[in-house]
Each structure stands twice: as structure tokens, then as C-alpha cells.
Amino acid sequence: PPPTLPSAYLQLVAMADAQPPPPLPPTVLLAQQHAAYAAHQKEKSELLSRAQSSIAATLSSLVPLLHAGVSSAHSSQATLSSLVTEIQALLSELQSLQAEQGSEEERIVEALKEVGDVDQWVGTLEAQVATVCQRIATLAATPVPVNGTPTVTPTSTVSPTTT
């Protein structure tokens, strides 16, 4: 009987199972290895491209933030510069005021010395006036004979006055 299609198929399958496949020529093996390497490289390239795109997108989203930060830093720097100028002016004014205060203190110390000298002079003058008044009182209380006759002792005495 002639072979039928299913039986022919079964015969071919049985023959394929019974015999090992013939070895591939070296050029075919090389072509397969090259194709596998190329597929692997393509996959790596696609991964790298996606990573680069992701990094570029992230960096692009950071640009407005960086611009805002730079603008803020510039504004802060300008503010700090004006504050430094103001502080330097105030420091100069403070040094000037301290110098004025120092000279004013010197004038006050000198004036206090003069007042102390005046107080000392007043004390000395008061003591001298008291001594003079005491001598006048003593002289007034002592009778002075005139031509050998006793004189009348005055009843009033001189006392020092202080102002």
C-alpha cells in the first residue's frame, strides 16, 4: 500500500529521533554567536539609552530649581553685601563715637580734678578765714592799753561766715 501522509510524517519523525542532527558548519556557529552577541549589545544599548534619557529628564527638571537657587543666592549675596557696607559704616560711626566719648571722659576727669582742686582751695580758704576770725576775736577780747590806761573790751565778736 502507498504511504499516507500521516504515516509518512511518523516515519520522518522516527528517523529524526533515531539520528542525531548533522553538525553545523563553523560559519553557521560563528553566525549564531555573532547574532547572539549583537542581540546582547542591542539590549545593552537600549538599556543605556533609556538610562540616559531618564538622567537627561531628571537633570532637565532640576534646571528650573537650579535657576531659582542661583537667583536666590545672588539676591542673598547682594543683601549680604549691602549689610556688610552698612555694618562697616556703623562700625566707623561707633569708633568715632568711642573716640569722642574718650575725649569727653578726659574732659570730665580734668573738670573733676579742677573741682577737687577748688574744693581743696575752699577748705584751705575756710580754714584760713577761721584762723583770721579767731585771731580777730582774740585781739578784740584782749584789752589794749592806750597811754598806760586800760581800755574797754568790746562786747561783739567777729565770727567767720561761710558761703
Short mmCIF file of C-alpha atoms in Angstrom, two decimals:
data_model
loop_
_atom_site.label_atom_id
_atom_site.label_comp_id
_atom_site.label_asym_id
_atom_site.label_seq_id
_atom_site.Cartn_x
_atom_site.Cartn_y
_atom_site.Cartn_z
CA PRO A 1 0.00 0.00 0.00
CA PRO A 2 1.17 3.50 -0.69
CA PRO A 3 2.19 5.53 2.32
CA THR A 4 -0.32 8.01 3.65
CA LEU A 5 0.51 11.48 4.74
CA PRO A 6 0.26 10.79 8.47
CA SER A 7 2.30 7.64 8.17
CA ALA A 8 4.99 9.48 6.15
CA TYR A 9 5.13 12.11 8.82
CA LEU A 10 5.52 9.48 11.51
CA GLN A 11 8.33 7.87 9.55
CA LEU A 12 10.16 11.20 9.24
CA VAL A 13 9.77 11.90 12.95
CA ALA A 14 11.07 8.43 13.80
CA MET A 15 14.07 8.94 11.55
CA ALA A 16 14.79 12.35 13.09
CA ASP A 17 14.68 10.88 16.57
CA ALA A 18 16.88 7.98 15.58
CA GLN A 19 19.66 10.05 14.05
CA PRO A 20 21.47 12.93 15.61
CA PRO A 21 21.41 16.12 13.62
CA PRO A 22 24.41 16.69 11.48
CA PRO A 23 26.99 19.07 12.98
CA LEU A 24 26.71 22.69 11.94
CA PRO A 25 29.46 24.09 9.83
CA PRO A 26 31.80 26.57 11.64
CA THR A 27 30.49 29.54 9.70
CA VAL A 28 26.95 28.84 10.88
CA LEU A 29 28.18 28.60 14.50
CA LEU A 30 30.07 31.85 14.09
CA ALA A 31 26.99 33.50 12.60
CA GLN A 32 24.85 32.31 15.53
CA GLN A 33 27.39 33.57 18.09
CA HIS A 34 27.60 36.88 16.29
CA ALA A 35 23.81 37.18 16.22
CA ALA A 36 23.61 36.41 19.97
CA TYR A 37 26.36 38.96 20.72
CA ALA A 38 24.66 41.57 18.52
CA ALA A 39 21.32 40.94 20.28
CA HIS A 40 23.02 41.28 23.67
CA GLN A 41 24.77 44.51 22.61
CA LYS A 42 21.49 45.87 21.23
CA GLU A 43 19.76 45.12 24.55
CA LYS A 44 22.59 46.84 26.50
CA SER A 45 22.44 49.81 24.13
CA GLU A 46 18.68 50.13 24.62
CA LEU A 47 19.07 49.95 28.43
CA LEU A 48 21.83 52.56 28.30
CA SER A 49 19.73 54.77 26.04
CA ARG A 50 16.75 54.54 28.43
CA ALA A 51 19.01 55.30 31.42
CA GLN A 52 20.50 58.30 29.59
CA SER A 53 17.03 59.54 28.70
CA SER A 54 15.93 59.18 32.32
CA ILE A 55 19.02 61.02 33.57
CA ALA A 56 18.54 63.78 30.99
CA ALA A 57 14.89 64.17 32.02
CA THR A 58 15.86 64.33 35.70
CA LEU A 59 18.58 66.89 35.04
CA SER A 60 16.23 68.91 32.84
CA SER A 61 13.71 69.02 35.68
CA LEU A 62 16.48 70.26 38.01
CA VAL A 63 17.40 73.21 35.78
CA PRO A 64 14.50 75.45 36.93
CA LEU A 65 15.31 74.61 40.55
CA LEU A 66 18.95 75.47 39.95
CA HIS A 67 17.97 78.76 38.32
CA ALA A 68 15.81 79.58 41.34
CA GLY A 69 18.66 78.63 43.67
CA VAL A 70 21.16 80.74 41.75
CA SER A 71 18.75 83.67 41.72
CA SER A 72 18.18 83.28 45.46
CA ALA A 73 21.93 83.04 46.11
CA HIS A 74 22.55 86.15 44.01
CA SER A 75 19.84 88.02 45.90
CA SER A 76 21.26 86.82 49.22
CA GLN A 77 24.75 87.86 48.16
CA ALA A 78 23.51 91.33 47.21
CA THR A 79 21.68 91.63 50.53
CA LEU A 80 24.77 90.48 52.43
CA SER A 81 26.95 92.94 50.51
CA SER A 82 24.65 95.81 51.43
CA LEU A 83 24.59 94.62 55.05
CA VAL A 84 28.40 94.47 55.11
CA THR A 85 28.55 98.03 53.79
CA GLU A 86 26.01 99.17 56.39
CA ILE A 87 27.86 97.37 59.20
CA GLN A 88 31.16 98.92 58.11
CA ALA A 89 29.57 102.37 58.18
CA LEU A 90 28.07 101.71 61.62
CA LEU A 91 31.40 100.39 62.87
CA SER A 92 33.14 103.52 61.64
CA GLU A 93 30.49 105.66 63.35
CA LEU A 94 30.88 103.62 66.55
CA GLN A 95 34.65 104.11 66.50
CA SER A 96 34.14 107.83 66.01
CA LEU A 97 31.67 107.94 68.91
CA GLN A 98 34.08 105.96 71.09
CA ALA A 99 36.84 108.44 70.29
CA GLU A 100 34.51 111.33 71.13
CA GLN A 101 33.46 109.57 74.32
CA GLY A 102 37.10 109.04 75.26
CA SER A 103 37.90 112.73 74.81
CA GLU A 104 34.71 113.67 76.67
CA GLU A 105 35.74 111.37 79.52
CA GLU A 106 39.14 113.05 79.59
CA ARG A 107 37.46 116.47 79.79
CA ILE A 108 35.20 115.23 82.61
CA VAL A 109 38.16 113.79 84.52
CA GLU A 110 40.01 117.09 84.11
CA ALA A 111 36.94 119.03 85.26
CA LEU A 112 36.59 116.74 88.29
CA LYS A 113 40.24 117.32 89.12
CA GLU A 114 39.62 121.06 88.91
CA VAL A 115 36.54 120.71 91.12
CA GLY A 116 38.62 118.69 93.56
CA ASP A 117 41.26 121.42 93.49
CA VAL A 118 38.57 124.06 94.06
CA ASP A 119 37.15 122.04 96.96
CA GLN A 120 40.63 121.82 98.41
CA TRP A 121 41.14 125.56 97.91
CA VAL A 122 37.77 126.27 99.52
CA GLY A 123 38.71 124.09 102.50
CA THR A 124 42.06 125.85 102.79
CA LEU A 125 40.46 129.29 102.48
CA GLU A 126 37.80 128.40 105.07
CA ALA A 127 40.50 127.24 107.47
CA GLN A 128 42.49 130.44 106.88
CA VAL A 129 39.37 132.62 107.33
CA ALA A 130 38.54 130.73 110.53
CA THR A 131 42.09 131.33 111.76
CA VAL A 132 41.89 135.04 110.89
CA CYS A 133 38.47 135.33 112.58
CA GLN A 134 39.81 133.56 115.63
CA ARG A 135 42.77 135.94 115.81
CA ILE A 136 40.47 138.92 115.38
CA ALA A 137 38.27 137.59 118.16
CA THR A 138 41.31 137.06 120.35
CA LEU A 139 42.60 140.53 119.60
CA ALA A 140 39.18 142.02 120.19
CA ALA A 141 38.91 140.25 123.54
CA THR A 142 42.32 141.44 124.72
CA PRO A 143 42.34 144.94 126.19
CA VAL A 144 44.97 147.13 124.68
CA PRO A 145 46.29 149.83 126.99
CA VAL A 146 46.46 153.26 125.49
CA ASN A 147 48.98 155.53 127.15
CA GLY A 148 49.06 153.23 130.13
CA THR A 149 45.28 153.30 130.75
CA PRO A 150 43.12 150.23 130.36
CA THR A 151 40.54 150.25 127.54
CA VAL A 152 37.03 148.97 127.40
CA THR A 153 36.62 145.48 125.95
CA PRO A 154 34.20 145.33 123.03
CA THR A 155 31.15 143.15 123.52
CA SER A 156 30.71 141.99 119.93
CA THR A 157 32.91 139.38 118.38
CA VAL A 158 33.66 138.68 114.75
CA SER A 159 32.72 135.24 113.51
CA PRO A 160 33.65 133.70 110.19
CA THR A 161 30.91 133.46 107.62
CA THR A 162 30.80 130.70 105.12
CA THR A 163 29.18 130.87 101.79
#
